[in-house]
Amino acid sequence: SKATLGCLPTAVPLYCDFSFTFIRLILMGGDFCCAVGCHNHRAADKRVTFHTFPRDIARRARWVAAVRRKHWVPTKRSRLCSEHFSEDSYELGSRLAREFGLGQKSPKLKFDAVPTIFCYVVAPPTRHRGAFVKRRRKDLVDEAIAASTATDVTSSVLDPDPDPHPVGSESPDQEWGQAPVDISGLSPEAAQGPKEVSI
């Protein structure tokens, strides 16, 4: 015999807790919420309503920005469920009509309504490999050494040399090996040096 759904063999186990709903959604389609981490679909909860993206370019862009899906463009079948809209996003009349069972299938959103309730998933920080970290650390040390060397060279060029003959140091004659002469034993005439002769 054949299974009643999709003509699958009876040997294939069909679990009533999920298989009929799942297969019906796959084969017949259905509204799914496109928000990241949200698993609402129309068959799961009748109290959840679904809303198509606005045709207005500006409003549509605000909805897409609120969803925060990278490189994602909504299609005509993309839906957002009512759990991502606050109560004041809906028109009061349509909301009350639905609550009191007055034939309103889905509460109507206000023209400027924007989804604001999301559980955004934060990506974990990227872990760098050990070799990359070591290489980066070595590059930083090399850059610090190069900067320090450049600073020393600049300082040596800009700072003037110290006085080669400071006060109290040896005179140039002493530097060339000429010792001072003791003239204490000479006569006064000799100590005064050679006299000028007038012609």
Short mmCIF file of C-alpha atoms in Angstrom, two decimals:
data_model
loop_
_atom_site.label_atom_id
_atom_site.label_comp_id
_atom_site.label_asym_id
_atom_site.label_seq_id
_atom_site.Cartn_x
_atom_site.Cartn_y
_atom_site.Cartn_z
CA SER A 1 0.00 0.00 0.00
CA LYS A 2 0.99 3.63 -0.43
CA ALA A 3 1.04 6.41 2.08
CA THR A 4 -1.77 8.90 1.75
CA LEU A 5 0.62 11.88 1.38
CA GLY A 6 2.91 12.18 -1.60
CA CYS A 7 2.65 8.46 -2.50
CA LEU A 8 5.58 7.58 -0.26
CA PRO A 9 6.17 3.92 0.58
CA THR A 10 4.80 2.76 3.91
CA ALA A 11 8.32 1.69 4.89
CA VAL A 12 9.25 5.36 5.27
CA PRO A 13 8.32 6.36 8.83
CA LEU A 14 5.96 9.31 9.04
CA TYR A 15 5.87 10.85 12.50
CA CYS A 16 2.67 12.76 13.15
CA ASP A 17 4.42 15.26 15.41
CA PHE A 18 6.27 16.94 12.57
CA SER A 19 6.16 15.18 9.21
CA PHE A 20 2.73 16.30 7.96
CA THR A 21 3.32 19.93 8.84
CA PHE A 22 6.86 19.91 7.47
CA ILE A 23 5.95 18.19 4.20
CA ARG A 24 2.95 20.47 3.73
CA LEU A 25 5.17 23.53 4.13
CA ILE A 26 7.71 22.19 1.65
CA LEU A 27 5.22 21.07 -1.00
CA MET A 28 2.52 23.69 -0.62
CA GLY A 29 4.57 26.62 0.58
CA GLY A 30 3.73 28.90 3.47
CA ASP A 31 4.68 32.12 5.18
CA PHE A 32 7.94 32.07 7.11
CA CYS A 33 9.43 34.94 9.06
CA CYS A 34 12.65 36.13 7.43
CA ALA A 35 14.14 37.60 10.62
CA VAL A 36 17.38 35.99 11.78
CA GLY A 37 16.73 33.47 14.56
CA CYS A 38 12.93 33.63 14.21
CA HIS A 39 11.25 30.33 13.33
CA ASN A 40 7.64 31.47 13.18
CA HIS A 41 5.52 30.27 10.28
CA ARG A 42 1.84 30.53 9.60
CA ALA A 43 1.07 26.86 10.23
CA ALA A 44 2.67 26.86 13.68
CA ASP A 45 0.72 29.64 15.39
CA LYS A 46 -2.46 31.16 14.05
CA ARG A 47 -2.12 34.11 16.42
CA VAL A 48 1.03 35.28 14.63
CA THR A 49 0.39 37.42 11.58
CA PHE A 50 2.75 38.05 8.68
CA HIS A 51 3.46 41.22 6.76
CA THR A 52 4.97 41.75 3.33
CA PHE A 53 7.69 44.32 2.77
CA PRO A 54 6.45 47.75 1.65
CA ARG A 55 6.63 48.71 -2.00
CA ASP A 56 7.69 52.23 -1.13
CA ILE A 57 11.46 52.36 -1.60
CA ALA A 58 12.20 54.44 1.50
CA ARG A 59 10.00 52.36 3.82
CA ARG A 60 11.31 49.13 2.31
CA ALA A 61 14.89 50.23 2.94
CA ARG A 62 14.08 50.91 6.60
CA TRP A 63 12.64 47.42 7.01
CA VAL A 64 15.67 45.82 5.36
CA ALA A 65 18.02 47.81 7.59
CA ALA A 66 16.09 46.67 10.67
CA VAL A 67 16.40 43.00 9.69
CA ARG A 68 20.22 43.27 9.51
CA ARG A 69 20.86 40.42 7.12
CA LYS A 70 24.12 40.93 5.24
CA HIS A 71 23.85 41.11 1.43
CA TRP A 72 20.17 40.18 1.59
CA VAL A 73 17.42 41.52 -0.65
CA PRO A 74 13.79 40.66 0.15
CA THR A 75 11.63 39.05 -2.49
CA LYS A 76 7.90 39.34 -3.05
CA ARG A 77 7.45 36.28 -0.80
CA SER A 78 9.54 37.62 2.10
CA ARG A 79 7.56 38.13 5.30
CA LEU A 80 8.07 39.54 8.77
CA CYS A 81 5.89 38.23 11.58
CA SER A 82 3.96 40.36 14.04
CA GLU A 83 6.35 39.59 16.90
CA HIS A 84 8.82 42.10 15.48
CA PHE A 85 6.39 45.03 15.64
CA SER A 86 5.35 46.94 18.74
CA GLU A 87 1.69 47.44 19.64
CA ASP A 88 1.69 51.06 18.55
CA SER A 89 2.80 49.97 15.06
CA TYR A 90 -0.77 48.84 14.33
CA GLU A 91 -3.83 50.91 13.63
CA LEU A 92 -6.02 50.97 16.71
CA GLY A 93 -9.26 50.15 14.91
CA SER A 94 -7.97 47.04 13.15
CA ARG A 95 -6.25 45.81 16.30
CA LEU A 96 -9.42 46.09 18.38
CA ALA A 97 -11.48 44.47 15.64
CA ARG A 98 -9.22 41.45 15.61
CA GLU A 99 -9.15 41.19 19.40
CA PHE A 100 -12.94 41.17 19.58
CA GLY A 101 -13.33 38.78 16.66
CA LEU A 102 -15.07 41.19 14.32
CA GLY A 103 -13.84 39.56 11.15
CA GLN A 104 -10.45 41.26 10.98
CA LYS A 105 -8.01 38.52 9.96
CA SER A 106 -4.84 40.52 10.42
CA PRO A 107 -4.29 43.86 12.16
CA LYS A 108 -3.25 46.58 9.75
CA LEU A 109 0.11 48.26 10.17
CA LYS A 110 0.39 52.01 10.20
CA PHE A 111 1.86 53.57 7.09
CA ASP A 112 5.12 54.53 8.83
CA ALA A 113 5.45 51.34 10.91
CA VAL A 114 8.95 49.87 11.16
CA PRO A 115 9.93 46.58 12.85
CA THR A 116 11.91 47.22 16.03
CA ILE A 117 11.86 43.98 18.05
CA PHE A 118 14.69 41.63 17.15
CA CYS A 119 17.10 39.25 18.86
CA TYR A 120 20.23 40.03 16.91
CA VAL A 121 22.90 37.34 16.86
CA VAL A 122 26.36 38.70 17.66
CA ALA A 123 29.14 36.96 15.75
CA PRO A 124 31.93 35.59 17.97
CA PRO A 125 35.28 37.37 17.73
CA THR A 126 37.70 35.97 15.22
CA ARG A 127 40.50 33.95 16.77
CA HIS A 128 43.87 34.52 15.20
CA ARG A 129 46.28 31.67 14.89
CA GLY A 130 49.37 31.57 17.08
CA ALA A 131 51.81 32.03 14.21
CA PHE A 132 50.02 35.14 13.02
CA VAL A 133 50.00 36.62 16.52
CA LYS A 134 53.73 35.98 16.96
CA ARG A 135 54.54 37.50 13.58
CA ARG A 136 52.44 40.55 14.35
CA ARG A 137 54.14 40.96 17.73
CA LYS A 138 57.59 40.76 16.06
CA ASP A 139 56.56 43.40 13.51
CA LEU A 140 55.48 45.74 16.30
CA VAL A 141 58.81 45.29 18.11
CA ASP A 142 60.76 45.95 14.90
CA GLU A 143 58.74 49.10 14.27
CA ALA A 144 59.41 50.33 17.80
CA ILE A 145 63.17 49.72 17.45
CA ALA A 146 63.27 51.50 14.08
CA ALA A 147 61.41 54.49 15.50
CA SER A 148 63.78 54.67 18.48
CA THR A 149 66.86 54.54 16.21
CA ALA A 150 65.50 57.30 14.00
CA THR A 151 64.92 59.47 17.06
CA ASP A 152 68.52 58.99 18.27
CA VAL A 153 69.95 59.92 14.86
CA THR A 154 67.83 63.05 14.69
CA SER A 155 68.93 64.13 18.16
CA SER A 156 72.63 63.70 17.33
CA VAL A 157 72.27 65.86 14.20
CA LEU A 158 70.33 68.67 15.83
CA ASP A 159 72.28 68.92 19.12
CA PRO A 160 75.59 70.97 18.81
CA ASP A 161 78.94 69.40 19.77
CA PRO A 162 80.25 70.31 23.23
CA ASP A 163 83.03 72.95 23.56
CA PRO A 164 86.28 71.17 22.60
CA HIS A 165 88.25 73.39 25.01
CA PRO A 166 86.18 74.01 28.11
CA VAL A 167 87.44 76.22 30.90
CA GLY A 168 90.07 74.46 32.99
CA SER A 169 91.06 71.99 30.30
CA GLU A 170 94.47 71.73 28.70
CA SER A 171 95.51 74.38 26.18
CA PRO A 172 96.18 73.45 22.55
CA ASP A 173 99.94 73.65 23.20
CA GLN A 174 99.64 71.14 26.00
CA GLU A 175 97.62 68.82 23.80
CA TRP A 176 100.55 68.74 21.35
CA GLY A 177 103.11 67.80 24.01
CA GLN A 178 104.56 71.24 24.88
CA ALA A 179 105.00 71.43 28.65
CA PRO A 180 105.00 74.85 30.44
CA VAL A 181 108.47 76.41 31.05
CA ASP A 182 109.49 77.40 34.58
CA ILE A 183 110.97 80.92 34.47
CA SER A 184 111.30 81.47 38.20
CA GLY A 185 115.14 81.03 38.09
CA LEU A 186 115.77 83.49 35.29
CA SER A 187 116.95 87.04 35.72
CA PRO A 188 114.40 89.85 35.42
CA GLU A 189 115.80 90.82 32.02
CA ALA A 190 115.56 87.29 30.70
CA ALA A 191 112.10 86.81 32.14
CA GLN A 192 110.86 89.86 30.28
CA GLY A 193 111.82 88.31 26.97
CA PRO A 194 113.72 89.95 24.05
CA LYS A 195 113.74 93.71 23.95
CA GLU A 196 112.74 95.73 20.95
CA VAL A 197 115.65 97.49 19.26
CA SER A 198 114.87 100.83 17.66
CA ILE A 199 116.70 101.67 14.47
#
